[in-house]
Amino acid sequence: MTSSPEPAGAATSQTAIRSEAIDALPAGLSAMWRLCKLGYRHEPGLIVAAFTLALLSALPDALLALWFKLLGEGALQADWARARFAAAALAVSATATWFLQTVSSRVQRRFRDKVTIALEAHVATLLSSIPTIAHHERPEYLDRLSVLRNQVFMLDHMYMSLFSTCGWFLRLGVTIGLLVSIHPALALLALAAFPTVLTSTWRPAVERRAFEIGAQASRLARHLFDLATTATPGKEVRVTGIADRLVSGRRQAWERAYRPMARARSASAAWHALAWAVFGAAYVGAIVFVSSTLRAPAGDVLLLLAAGSSLSFYVGAAVGEIGFLRGIWMDGARRLAWLEDYARVLTAAADRPAPDELIEGLRFEHVSFVYPGTDRVVLDDVSLDLPAGSVVALVGENGAGKSTLVKLIAKMYEPTSGRIFVDRLELARIDALEWRTRLAGAFQDFFRFELLARHSVGVGDIPRLDDTPAVVTAVARAGADDVIVRLRAGLDTPLGPTWPGGVEVSFGQWQKLALARGFMRDDPLVLVLDEPTAALDAETEHALFARYADAVRETTAKGRITILVSHRFSTVRMADLIVVIDGARVVEVGTHDALLAARGHYAQLYNIQAKAYSRDG
């Protein structure tokens, strides 16, 4: 798998960085080649045209030194025919260079516009297709993806940089050929430029590594800036008076992020300046060699002056492009290749279709789970059967592992150890996207889709996004009719006050709409209700779940399993099976009556809540 370097401390040595740069070069070239193939797949005609024009526009420019030589010889020797030819060639070259560069820039701009859309869609598709969400939570992955998100909007420049690099190397080839025509030893002038190439390929690796070191501080700086400037935390920022601390904290975080980059840039710039000094000395030496040692004719000296000065410019431009390719663009290509490989590996093992019905149900066999980047065991050796056609309640204190169990069923994560079976097929073998079409649900940490009300509900079943009867049915199932009635334009009301005509919706109303979204699919195999009604009162929640549980029991032809997660025992007591989780383990399983009779952990929690309700009453 192509991989990017992991974040490291600021004490990483320059030697290690140079070694890493050399080792990473083949992987970077491979990643760039993959990006080129991606561009060709989406825009074959434009990429070929842009590359061809970049080369054609380089040739007339590279021949200018030759025309200057002929013009000088014609003037010195009174050979006016040669002088006129050289003058005409100069005019043609200048005109051709201008014309080809103009056409090339317009073709490249069109190619960039189109390939940018393709690249953004490609990255978005990759991120959304990854079955699990570990890459959204592991710090090292977040740092990689944070940088990639910034780079993806500029990756289209990589193609232009690559084309330009080829054009500069064509100019260099022609220029070196002209110098060799004076004396073969002048080819060594190109070798004198090698230190600049070396430092240009090394500098981006140093700066990139420094950027990686400061990536976490940079993310913190952006986070603090968002807290200080966005509307969502605005009320609490003002009430708590934390604005000044956010500003100073953001400044400190930015300085921590920039400090290693500043040191790396200063050191690499010094070495780069020394490399250019070497080339400058070689250029002066070449002029002395040709004019004094060889006593070459004036035309050759003029050619050396023109070609040599062009050579320094061409080397500088080529070196600059190589630096961009080696640093920003190659690094971005490598990150994109890493994301492609990461997505492919996680989906490769899922080669079986999702079932159309449940016969036996879901089975956990010695399942344990530790969240990525932590060492805390959230589920420990869980073995559990959830029968087909049942209503199951998950009970336990906060942090016991209830929501984690639900996330494993939804394939948001893979178990750290153990296996989960759907009937007799291992869940890991089932394609995640297809499996999720068999799921439905609503969660406490729901997302607020600021769309038309009908679409905010309808996205729960994309094929029926605009199916008004289906949306109305889902709203009724969730008891959200009162929300729609209060909206100015009913289902066609835009939600969210930041949009034209949009309305403010309370948290409880958002929760009802989220619940309706979870009820959009008519026949899911697994319905998950993970505390989606926390903002509702206990009586409303109980009535809602009771009504839906009764409906489920009447239509169990496909063996649907409904999973309820709630802290309210008046709700969970209606379940066919209650699973009690404590300390990351399943400690009790049974019906409400059986668990009360057992006088175990469930009975203790139930009695504590019953006493609290009786006091409130």
Coordinates of C-alpha atoms in Angstrom, one line a residue:
M1 CA 0.0 0.0 0.0
T2 CA 1.2 3.5 -0.8
S3 CA 1.5 5.4 2.4
S4 CA 2.4 8.8 3.6
P5 CA 4.9 9.3 6.4
E6 CA 3.4 9.2 9.9
P7 CA 3.5 12.4 12.0
A8 CA 6.6 12.6 14.1
G9 CA 8.2 14.9 16.6
A10 CA 10.2 18.1 15.8
A11 CA 13.5 16.3 16.8
T12 CA 13.5 14.3 13.5
S13 CA 17.0 14.7 12.0
Q14 CA 17.7 16.2 8.6
T15 CA 19.5 13.0 7.7
A16 CA 16.4 10.9 8.4
I17 CA 14.3 13.4 6.4
R18 CA 16.6 13.1 3.4
S19 CA 16.6 9.3 3.6
E20 CA 12.8 9.4 3.8
A21 CA 12.7 11.6 0.7
I22 CA 14.8 9.2 -1.3
D23 CA 12.8 6.2 -0.2
A24 CA 9.5 7.9 -0.9
L25 CA 10.4 9.0 -4.4
P26 CA 9.4 5.8 -6.2
A27 CA 6.1 5.7 -4.3
G28 CA 5.5 9.4 -5.1
L29 CA 6.2 8.8 -8.8
S30 CA 3.8 5.9 -8.8
A31 CA 1.2 8.0 -7.1
M32 CA 1.7 10.8 -9.7
W33 CA 1.3 8.3 -12.5
R34 CA -1.9 7.1 -11.0
L35 CA -3.1 10.7 -10.9
C36 CA -2.2 11.2 -14.5
K37 CA -4.2 8.1 -15.5
L38 CA -7.1 9.4 -13.5
G39 CA -6.9 12.7 -15.4
Y40 CA -6.7 10.8 -18.7
R41 CA -9.6 8.6 -17.9
H42 CA -11.8 11.7 -17.3
E43 CA -10.5 14.1 -19.9
P44 CA -8.3 12.2 -22.5
G45 CA -8.6 14.8 -25.3
L46 CA -7.8 17.8 -23.1
I47 CA -4.9 16.3 -21.3
V48 CA -3.2 15.2 -24.5
A49 CA -3.8 18.7 -26.1
A50 CA -2.5 20.5 -23.0
F51 CA 0.6 18.4 -22.9
T52 CA 1.3 18.8 -26.6
L53 CA 0.9 22.5 -26.5
A54 CA 3.2 22.8 -23.5
L55 CA 6.0 21.1 -25.4
L56 CA 5.3 23.1 -28.7
S57 CA 5.4 26.4 -26.9
A58 CA 8.8 25.6 -25.4
L59 CA 10.6 25.0 -28.7
P60 CA 10.6 28.5 -30.2
D61 CA 11.7 30.0 -27.0
A62 CA 14.7 27.6 -26.7
L63 CA 15.9 28.6 -30.2
L64 CA 16.2 32.3 -29.4
A65 CA 19.9 32.0 -28.5
L66 CA 20.6 30.5 -31.9
W67 CA 18.9 33.4 -33.7
F68 CA 20.9 35.9 -31.6
K69 CA 24.1 34.2 -32.6
L70 CA 23.2 34.4 -36.3
L71 CA 22.0 38.0 -36.0
G72 CA 25.3 39.0 -34.3
E73 CA 27.4 37.1 -36.9
G74 CA 25.5 38.7 -39.8
A75 CA 26.0 42.2 -38.3
L76 CA 29.7 41.7 -37.6
Q77 CA 30.4 40.1 -41.0
A78 CA 28.1 42.4 -43.0
D79 CA 26.2 39.3 -44.1
W80 CA 22.9 41.0 -44.4
A81 CA 21.1 38.0 -45.7
R82 CA 22.0 36.0 -42.6
A83 CA 21.0 39.0 -40.5
R84 CA 17.6 39.4 -42.1
F85 CA 17.0 35.6 -41.8
A86 CA 17.9 35.8 -38.1
A87 CA 15.7 38.8 -37.5
A88 CA 12.8 37.1 -39.2
A89 CA 13.4 33.9 -37.2
L90 CA 13.5 36.0 -34.0
A91 CA 10.1 37.6 -34.9
V92 CA 8.6 34.2 -35.8
S93 CA 9.9 32.6 -32.6
A94 CA 8.6 35.4 -30.4
T95 CA 5.2 35.4 -32.2
A96 CA 4.9 31.6 -32.0
T97 CA 5.9 31.5 -28.4
W98 CA 3.2 34.1 -27.5
F99 CA 0.5 32.4 -29.7
L100 CA 1.3 28.9 -28.4
Q101 CA 1.5 30.0 -24.8
T102 CA -1.8 31.8 -25.1
V103 CA -3.6 28.8 -26.7
S104 CA -1.9 26.5 -24.2
S105 CA -3.0 28.5 -21.2
R106 CA -6.6 28.5 -22.3
V107 CA -6.6 24.8 -23.0
Q108 CA -4.9 24.1 -19.7
R109 CA -7.5 26.3 -17.9
R110 CA -10.3 24.4 -19.4
F111 CA -8.7 21.1 -18.5
R112 CA -8.1 22.3 -14.9
D113 CA -11.7 23.4 -14.5
K114 CA -13.0 20.0 -15.7
V115 CA -10.5 17.8 -13.9
T116 CA -10.9 19.7 -10.6
I117 CA -14.6 18.7 -10.5
A118 CA -13.5 15.1 -11.3
L119 CA -10.9 15.1 -8.5
E120 CA -13.2 16.5 -5.9
A121 CA -15.9 14.0 -6.8
H122 CA -13.3 11.2 -6.7
V123 CA -12.1 12.2 -3.2
A124 CA -15.7 12.6 -1.9
T125 CA -16.6 9.2 -3.4
L126 CA -13.6 7.6 -1.8
L127 CA -14.3 9.1 1.6
S128 CA -18.0 8.2 1.5
S129 CA -17.4 4.6 0.2
I130 CA -15.1 3.6 3.1
P131 CA -17.2 1.2 5.1
T132 CA -16.0 2.3 8.5
I133 CA -15.5 5.7 10.1
A134 CA -12.2 5.1 11.8
H135 CA -10.5 7.5 9.4
H136 CA -12.7 10.3 10.9
E137 CA -11.4 9.6 14.4
R138 CA -7.8 8.4 14.4
P139 CA -5.5 11.4 14.9
E140 CA -2.9 10.3 12.4
Y141 CA -5.6 9.7 9.7
L142 CA -7.2 13.1 10.5
D143 CA -3.9 14.8 10.0
R144 CA -3.5 13.1 6.6
L145 CA -7.0 13.9 5.5
S146 CA -6.8 17.5 6.7
V147 CA -3.8 18.1 4.5
L148 CA -5.4 16.2 1.6
R149 CA -8.6 18.3 1.8
N150 CA -6.5 21.4 1.5
Q151 CA -4.5 19.9 -1.4
V152 CA -7.4 18.4 -3.4
F153 CA -8.5 21.8 -4.6
M154 CA -5.0 22.4 -6.0
L155 CA -4.2 18.9 -7.4
D156 CA -5.3 20.1 -10.8
H157 CA -2.1 22.3 -10.7
M158 CA 0.0 19.1 -10.7
Y159 CA -0.9 18.4 -14.3
M160 CA 0.1 21.9 -15.3
S161 CA 3.3 21.7 -13.2
L162 CA 4.2 18.3 -14.9
F163 CA 3.6 19.7 -18.4
S164 CA 5.6 22.8 -17.5
T165 CA 8.4 20.6 -16.2
C166 CA 8.5 18.7 -19.5
G167 CA 8.6 22.0 -21.4
W168 CA 11.5 23.3 -19.3
F169 CA 13.5 20.1 -19.8
L170 CA 12.9 20.4 -23.6
R171 CA 14.3 23.9 -23.4
L172 CA 17.3 22.7 -21.4
G173 CA 17.9 19.9 -23.9
V174 CA 18.0 22.3 -26.8
T175 CA 20.1 24.9 -24.9
I176 CA 22.7 22.3 -23.9
G177 CA 22.9 21.1 -27.5
L178 CA 23.7 24.7 -28.6
L179 CA 26.4 25.0 -25.9
V180 CA 28.0 21.7 -26.9
S181 CA 28.2 23.0 -30.5
I182 CA 30.7 25.5 -29.2
H183 CA 32.7 23.0 -27.1
P184 CA 31.8 19.7 -25.5
A185 CA 33.2 20.8 -22.2
L186 CA 30.4 23.3 -21.9
A187 CA 28.0 20.4 -21.2
L188 CA 29.6 20.5 -17.7
L189 CA 27.7 23.8 -17.2
A190 CA 24.6 21.7 -16.9
L191 CA 26.3 19.5 -14.2
A192 CA 27.0 22.7 -12.2
A193 CA 23.2 23.1 -11.9
F194 CA 22.9 19.6 -10.3
P195 CA 23.3 21.0 -6.7
T196 CA 20.3 23.3 -7.3
V197 CA 18.3 20.3 -8.5
L198 CA 19.4 18.3 -5.5
T199 CA 18.4 21.0 -3.0
S200 CA 15.2 21.7 -4.8
T201 CA 14.1 18.0 -4.4
W202 CA 15.3 17.9 -0.8
R203 CA 13.7 21.2 0.3
P204 CA 10.0 20.2 -0.2
A205 CA 10.6 17.0 1.8
V206 CA 12.0 19.1 4.7
E207 CA 9.2 21.6 4.6
R208 CA 6.5 18.9 4.2
R209 CA 7.9 17.1 7.2
A210 CA 7.8 20.3 9.2
F211 CA 4.2 20.8 8.0
E212 CA 3.3 17.4 9.2
I213 CA 4.9 18.1 12.6
G214 CA 2.7 21.2 13.0
A215 CA -0.5 19.6 11.4
Q216 CA -2.1 18.9 14.7
A217 CA -1.5 22.5 16.0
S218 CA -2.7 23.8 12.7
R219 CA -6.0 21.9 13.0
L220 CA -6.3 23.2 16.6
A221 CA -5.8 26.8 15.3
R222 CA -8.5 26.3 12.6
H223 CA -10.8 24.8 15.2
L224 CA -10.4 27.7 17.6
F225 CA -10.9 30.1 14.8
D226 CA -14.2 28.4 13.9
L227 CA -15.3 28.5 17.5
A228 CA -14.7 32.2 17.6
T229 CA -16.3 33.1 14.3
T230 CA -19.2 30.7 13.6
A231 CA -22.8 30.9 14.7
T232 CA -23.3 27.6 16.4
P233 CA -21.0 28.2 19.4
G234 CA -21.7 32.0 19.3
K235 CA -24.1 32.2 22.3
E236 CA -21.9 30.2 24.6
V237 CA -18.7 32.1 23.5
R238 CA -20.4 35.3 24.5
V239 CA -22.0 34.1 27.7
T240 CA -18.8 32.5 29.0
G241 CA -16.6 35.4 27.9
I242 CA -14.1 32.9 26.4
A243 CA -13.5 34.9 23.1
D244 CA -10.2 36.4 24.3
R245 CA -8.9 33.0 25.3
L246 CA -10.0 31.5 21.9
V247 CA -8.1 34.3 20.1
S248 CA -4.9 33.9 22.2
G249 CA -5.1 30.1 22.0
R250 CA -5.5 30.3 18.2
R251 CA -2.5 32.5 18.0
Q252 CA -0.4 30.2 20.2
A253 CA -1.5 27.2 18.2
W254 CA -0.6 28.9 14.9
E255 CA 2.8 29.8 16.2
R256 CA 3.4 26.2 17.3
A257 CA 2.4 25.0 13.8
Y258 CA 4.5 27.6 11.9
R259 CA 7.7 27.5 14.1
P260 CA 9.0 24.2 12.7
M261 CA 8.1 25.3 9.1
A262 CA 10.0 28.6 9.6
R263 CA 13.1 26.8 10.8
A264 CA 13.0 24.3 8.0
R265 CA 12.5 27.0 5.4
S266 CA 15.5 29.1 6.7
A267 CA 17.8 26.1 6.7
S268 CA 16.8 24.8 3.3
A269 CA 17.0 28.3 1.8
A270 CA 20.6 28.7 2.9
W271 CA 21.6 25.4 1.3
H272 CA 19.7 26.4 -1.9
A273 CA 21.4 29.7 -2.1
L274 CA 24.8 28.0 -1.8
A275 CA 23.9 25.7 -4.7
W276 CA 23.0 28.7 -6.9
A277 CA 26.4 30.3 -6.0
V278 CA 28.1 27.1 -7.4
F279 CA 26.2 27.5 -10.7
G280 CA 26.9 31.2 -10.9
A281 CA 30.7 30.5 -10.5
A282 CA 30.6 27.9 -13.2
Y283 CA 28.8 30.2 -15.6
V284 CA 31.4 33.0 -15.1
G285 CA 34.1 30.4 -15.6
A286 CA 32.6 29.2 -18.9
I287 CA 32.6 32.7 -20.3
V288 CA 36.2 33.1 -19.4
F289 CA 37.0 29.7 -20.9
V290 CA 35.3 30.4 -24.3
S291 CA 36.5 34.0 -24.7
S292 CA 40.1 33.7 -23.3
T293 CA 41.1 30.1 -23.6
L294 CA 39.3 29.1 -26.8
R295 CA 39.4 32.6 -28.3
A296 CA 36.1 31.6 -29.9
P297 CA 34.5 34.0 -32.5
A298 CA 32.2 36.7 -31.3
G299 CA 29.2 34.7 -32.5
D300 CA 30.0 31.8 -30.2
V301 CA 30.6 34.1 -27.3
L302 CA 27.3 35.7 -28.0
L303 CA 25.6 32.3 -28.2
L304 CA 27.2 31.4 -24.8
L305 CA 26.0 34.6 -23.2
A306 CA 22.5 34.1 -24.5
A307 CA 22.3 30.3 -24.0
G308 CA 24.1 30.4 -20.7
S309 CA 21.8 33.1 -19.2
S310 CA 18.8 31.2 -20.6
L311 CA 20.3 28.0 -19.1
S312 CA 20.3 29.5 -15.6
F313 CA 16.7 30.7 -16.1
Y314 CA 15.6 27.3 -17.5
V315 CA 17.4 25.5 -14.7
G316 CA 15.7 27.8 -12.1
A317 CA 12.3 27.3 -13.7
A318 CA 12.8 23.5 -14.0
V319 CA 14.1 23.3 -10.4
G320 CA 11.1 25.3 -9.2
E321 CA 8.7 23.0 -11.0
I322 CA 10.5 20.0 -9.7
G323 CA 10.2 21.5 -6.2
F324 CA 6.5 21.9 -6.6
L325 CA 6.1 18.4 -8.0
R326 CA 8.3 16.9 -5.4
G327 CA 6.7 18.8 -2.6
I328 CA 3.1 19.9 -2.9
W329 CA 1.9 17.9 -5.9
M330 CA 3.7 14.6 -5.4
D331 CA 2.8 14.7 -1.7
G332 CA -0.9 15.3 -2.6
A333 CA -0.8 12.5 -5.2
R334 CA 0.7 10.2 -2.5
R335 CA -2.1 11.1 -0.1
L336 CA -4.7 10.5 -2.7
A337 CA -3.1 7.1 -3.6
W338 CA -3.1 6.2 0.2
L339 CA -6.8 7.1 0.4
E340 CA -7.5 4.9 -2.7
D341 CA -5.6 2.0 -1.3
Y342 CA -7.1 2.4 2.2
A343 CA -10.6 2.4 0.7
R344 CA -9.8 -0.6 -1.6
V345 CA -8.4 -2.7 1.2
L346 CA -11.4 -2.1 3.5
T347 CA -13.8 -3.1 0.8
A348 CA -11.9 -6.0 -0.8
A349 CA -13.0 -8.7 1.7
A350 CA -16.7 -7.7 1.5
D351 CA -17.7 -9.9 -1.5
R352 CA -21.1 -11.3 -0.5
P353 CA -24.5 -9.7 -1.1
A354 CA -26.8 -8.7 1.8
P355 CA -29.7 -11.1 2.5
D356 CA -33.2 -10.1 1.6
E357 CA -34.6 -11.5 4.9
L358 CA -33.5 -12.8 8.3
I359 CA -34.1 -16.3 9.3
E360 CA -32.1 -16.8 12.4
G361 CA -31.1 -13.2 13.3
L362 CA -27.8 -11.5 14.4
R363 CA -25.2 -13.4 16.4
F364 CA -22.1 -12.0 18.2
E365 CA -19.3 -14.4 18.9
H366 CA -16.7 -13.3 21.4
V367 CA -16.7 -9.7 20.0
S368 CA -14.4 -7.2 21.6
F369 CA -13.8 -3.6 20.4
V370 CA -11.3 -0.9 21.2
Y371 CA -11.8 2.5 19.5
P372 CA -9.0 3.5 17.1
G373 CA -6.2 5.4 18.7
T374 CA -7.2 4.4 22.3
D375 CA -6.5 1.4 24.6
R376 CA -9.9 1.5 26.4
V377 CA -11.9 -1.7 25.8
V378 CA -15.5 -0.6 25.0
L379 CA -16.9 -4.1 24.4
D380 CA -15.2 -7.1 26.0
D381 CA -15.9 -10.7 24.8
V382 CA -19.5 -10.2 23.9
S383 CA -21.4 -13.2 22.8
L384 CA -25.1 -12.5 22.0
D385 CA -28.0 -13.7 19.9
L386 CA -30.6 -11.3 18.6
P387 CA -33.4 -13.4 17.2
A388 CA -35.1 -12.6 13.9
G389 CA -38.4 -10.9 14.3
S390 CA -37.7 -9.6 17.8
V391 CA -37.7 -6.2 19.5
V392 CA -34.5 -5.9 21.4
A393 CA -33.7 -3.2 24.0
L394 CA -30.1 -2.3 25.0
V395 CA -29.8 -1.1 28.6
G396 CA -26.8 0.3 30.5
E397 CA -25.2 3.4 32.0
N398 CA -23.5 6.0 29.8
G399 CA -20.4 4.7 28.2
A400 CA -21.3 1.0 28.8
G401 CA -21.0 0.2 25.0
K402 CA -24.6 0.3 23.8
S403 CA -24.1 2.7 20.9
T404 CA -20.8 0.9 20.0
L405 CA -22.7 -2.3 19.6
V406 CA -25.1 -0.6 17.3
K407 CA -22.2 0.9 15.3
L408 CA -20.7 -2.6 14.8
I409 CA -24.0 -3.8 13.5
A410 CA -24.1 -0.9 11.0
K411 CA -20.5 -1.7 10.0
M412 CA -19.3 1.7 11.1
Y413 CA -16.4 -0.2 12.7
E414 CA -15.0 -3.7 12.4
P415 CA -14.6 -5.7 15.7
T416 CA -11.2 -5.6 17.2
S417 CA -11.6 -9.4 17.7
G418 CA -14.5 -11.9 17.4
R419 CA -17.1 -12.1 14.7
I420 CA -20.7 -11.0 13.9
F421 CA -23.0 -13.2 11.9
V422 CA -26.1 -12.3 9.9
D423 CA -27.9 -15.6 10.0
R424 CA -24.9 -17.9 9.2
L425 CA -23.0 -15.4 7.0
E426 CA -20.2 -13.3 8.6
L427 CA -21.1 -9.6 8.5
A428 CA -17.5 -8.8 7.5
R429 CA -18.1 -10.6 4.2
I430 CA -21.2 -8.5 3.3
D431 CA -20.7 -5.3 1.2
A432 CA -21.2 -2.4 3.6
L433 CA -23.1 -0.2 1.2
E434 CA -25.5 -2.9 0.3
W435 CA -25.9 -4.0 3.9
R436 CA -26.9 -0.4 4.9
T437 CA -29.7 -0.4 2.4
R438 CA -31.2 -3.1 4.7
L439 CA -30.8 -0.9 7.7
A440 CA -32.8 2.1 9.0
G441 CA -32.6 4.1 12.1
A442 CA -32.4 7.3 14.1
F443 CA -29.7 8.4 16.5
Q444 CA -29.3 10.8 19.4
D445 CA -26.4 12.5 17.6
F446 CA -28.4 13.0 14.4
F447 CA -27.3 15.5 11.7
R448 CA -29.4 18.5 10.8
F449 CA -30.0 18.4 7.1
E450 CA -30.8 22.0 6.2
L451 CA -32.8 21.2 3.1
L452 CA -36.5 21.4 2.3
A453 CA -38.4 19.6 5.0
R454 CA -39.5 16.9 2.6
H455 CA -35.8 16.3 1.6
S456 CA -34.6 16.4 5.2
V457 CA -36.9 13.5 5.9
G458 CA -36.7 11.9 2.4
V459 CA -32.9 11.4 2.5
G460 CA -33.6 8.4 4.7
D461 CA -34.5 6.5 1.5
I462 CA -32.8 8.2 -1.4
P463 CA -34.8 6.4 -4.2
R464 CA -38.0 7.9 -2.7
L465 CA -36.5 11.3 -1.9
D466 CA -39.4 13.1 -3.7
D467 CA -42.1 10.5 -3.0
T468 CA -44.5 12.7 -1.0
P469 CA -46.8 9.8 0.2
A470 CA -43.7 8.0 1.6
V471 CA -42.5 11.1 3.3
V472 CA -45.9 11.8 4.8
T473 CA -46.1 8.2 6.1
A474 CA -42.6 8.5 7.7
V475 CA -43.6 11.7 9.3
A476 CA -46.7 10.1 10.8
R477 CA -44.7 7.1 12.1
A478 CA -42.4 9.5 13.9
G479 CA -45.3 11.6 15.3
A480 CA -43.8 14.6 13.6
D481 CA -47.1 15.8 12.0
D482 CA -47.1 18.7 14.5
V483 CA -43.7 19.9 13.2
I484 CA -44.8 20.0 9.6
V485 CA -48.1 21.7 10.4
R486 CA -46.2 24.6 12.1
L487 CA -43.9 25.1 9.1
R488 CA -44.9 28.0 6.8
A489 CA -44.9 26.0 3.6
G490 CA -45.3 22.5 5.1
L491 CA -43.0 20.0 3.6
D492 CA -41.7 22.6 1.1
T493 CA -40.3 24.8 3.8
P494 CA -36.5 25.3 3.8
L495 CA -35.0 24.5 7.1
G496 CA -32.3 26.6 8.7
P497 CA -32.3 30.4 9.1
T498 CA -29.1 31.0 7.1
W499 CA -30.9 30.1 3.8
P500 CA -33.3 32.3 1.9
G501 CA -36.7 31.7 3.3
G502 CA -35.4 29.2 5.8
V503 CA -36.9 28.9 9.2
E504 CA -35.4 28.2 12.6
V505 CA -36.3 24.8 14.0
S506 CA -36.0 23.8 17.7
F507 CA -33.9 20.9 18.8
G508 CA -37.0 18.8 19.6
Q509 CA -38.4 19.4 16.2
W510 CA -35.1 18.5 14.5
Q511 CA -35.2 15.3 16.6
K512 CA -38.7 14.4 15.3
L513 CA -37.6 15.0 11.7
A514 CA -34.5 12.8 12.3
L515 CA -36.8 10.1 13.6
A516 CA -39.0 10.4 10.6
R517 CA -36.0 10.1 8.4
G518 CA -35.2 6.8 10.1
F519 CA -38.7 5.6 9.4
M520 CA -38.5 6.3 5.6
R521 CA -37.6 2.7 4.7
D522 CA -40.6 0.4 4.8
D523 CA -39.0 -3.0 5.2
P524 CA -35.5 -2.7 6.8
L525 CA -34.0 -5.9 8.2
V526 CA -32.6 -4.0 11.1
L527 CA -34.2 -0.9 12.6
V528 CA -32.0 1.0 15.1
L529 CA -33.5 3.6 17.4
D530 CA -30.5 4.8 19.4
E531 CA -32.0 7.3 21.9
P532 CA -33.5 9.3 19.1
T533 CA -36.2 10.8 21.3
A534 CA -34.1 12.1 24.2
A535 CA -35.6 15.6 23.8
L536 CA -39.2 14.2 24.1
D537 CA -41.0 13.5 27.4
A538 CA -41.1 9.9 28.7
E539 CA -44.9 9.5 27.9
T540 CA -44.5 10.6 24.3
E541 CA -41.5 8.4 23.8
H542 CA -43.3 5.4 25.3
A543 CA -46.4 5.9 23.2
L544 CA -44.3 6.3 20.0
F545 CA -42.2 3.2 20.6
A546 CA -45.1 1.1 21.8
R547 CA -47.0 2.0 18.6
Y548 CA -44.1 1.1 16.4
A549 CA -43.2 -2.1 18.3
D550 CA -46.8 -3.3 17.8
A551 CA -46.5 -2.6 14.1
V552 CA -43.2 -4.5 13.9
R553 CA -44.6 -7.6 15.6
E554 CA -47.5 -7.6 13.1
T555 CA -45.1 -7.5 10.1
T556 CA -42.2 -9.8 10.8
A557 CA -42.3 -11.7 7.5
K558 CA -38.7 -10.7 6.7
G559 CA -37.5 -11.3 10.3
R560 CA -36.9 -7.7 11.1
I561 CA -35.0 -6.9 14.3
T562 CA -35.8 -3.6 16.0
I563 CA -33.1 -2.4 18.4
L564 CA -34.1 0.2 21.0
V565 CA -31.5 2.1 23.0
S566 CA -33.0 4.2 25.8
H567 CA -32.4 5.1 29.4
R568 CA -36.2 5.1 30.1
F569 CA -37.3 1.7 31.5
S570 CA -40.9 2.5 30.8
T571 CA -39.9 2.2 27.1
V572 CA -37.5 -0.8 27.2
R573 CA -39.9 -3.0 29.2
M574 CA -42.0 -3.5 26.0
A575 CA -39.1 -5.3 24.3
D576 CA -39.1 -9.0 23.6
L577 CA -35.5 -9.2 24.8
I578 CA -33.5 -6.9 27.0
V579 CA -29.7 -6.9 26.9
V580 CA -28.0 -5.3 29.9
I581 CA -24.4 -4.0 29.3
D582 CA -22.2 -3.0 32.2
G583 CA -18.4 -2.4 32.1
A584 CA -18.1 -3.3 28.4
R585 CA -19.7 -6.8 29.0
V586 CA -23.1 -8.2 28.5
V587 CA -24.2 -9.1 32.1
E588 CA -27.8 -10.0 31.7
V589 CA -30.2 -11.0 28.9
G590 CA -34.0 -11.7 29.2
T591 CA -37.4 -10.2 29.3
H592 CA -38.4 -7.4 31.6
D593 CA -40.3 -9.7 34.0
A594 CA -37.5 -12.3 34.1
L595 CA -34.8 -9.7 34.8
L596 CA -36.8 -8.1 37.6
A597 CA -37.3 -11.6 39.1
A598 CA -33.5 -12.2 38.9
R599 CA -32.9 -9.2 41.1
G600 CA -29.7 -8.4 39.2
H601 CA -28.2 -5.3 37.7
Y602 CA -31.3 -4.5 35.6
A603 CA -33.5 -4.7 38.6
Q604 CA -31.3 -2.3 40.5
L605 CA -31.3 0.2 37.7
Y606 CA -35.1 -0.2 37.2
N607 CA -35.8 0.4 40.9
I608 CA -33.6 3.4 41.1
Q609 CA -35.4 5.0 38.2
A610 CA -38.8 4.0 39.5
K611 CA -38.1 5.7 42.8
A612 CA -36.9 8.8 41.0
Y613 CA -40.1 9.0 39.0
S614 CA -42.2 8.5 42.1
R615 CA -40.5 11.3 43.9
D616 CA -41.0 13.6 40.8
G617 CA -44.6 12.6 40.8

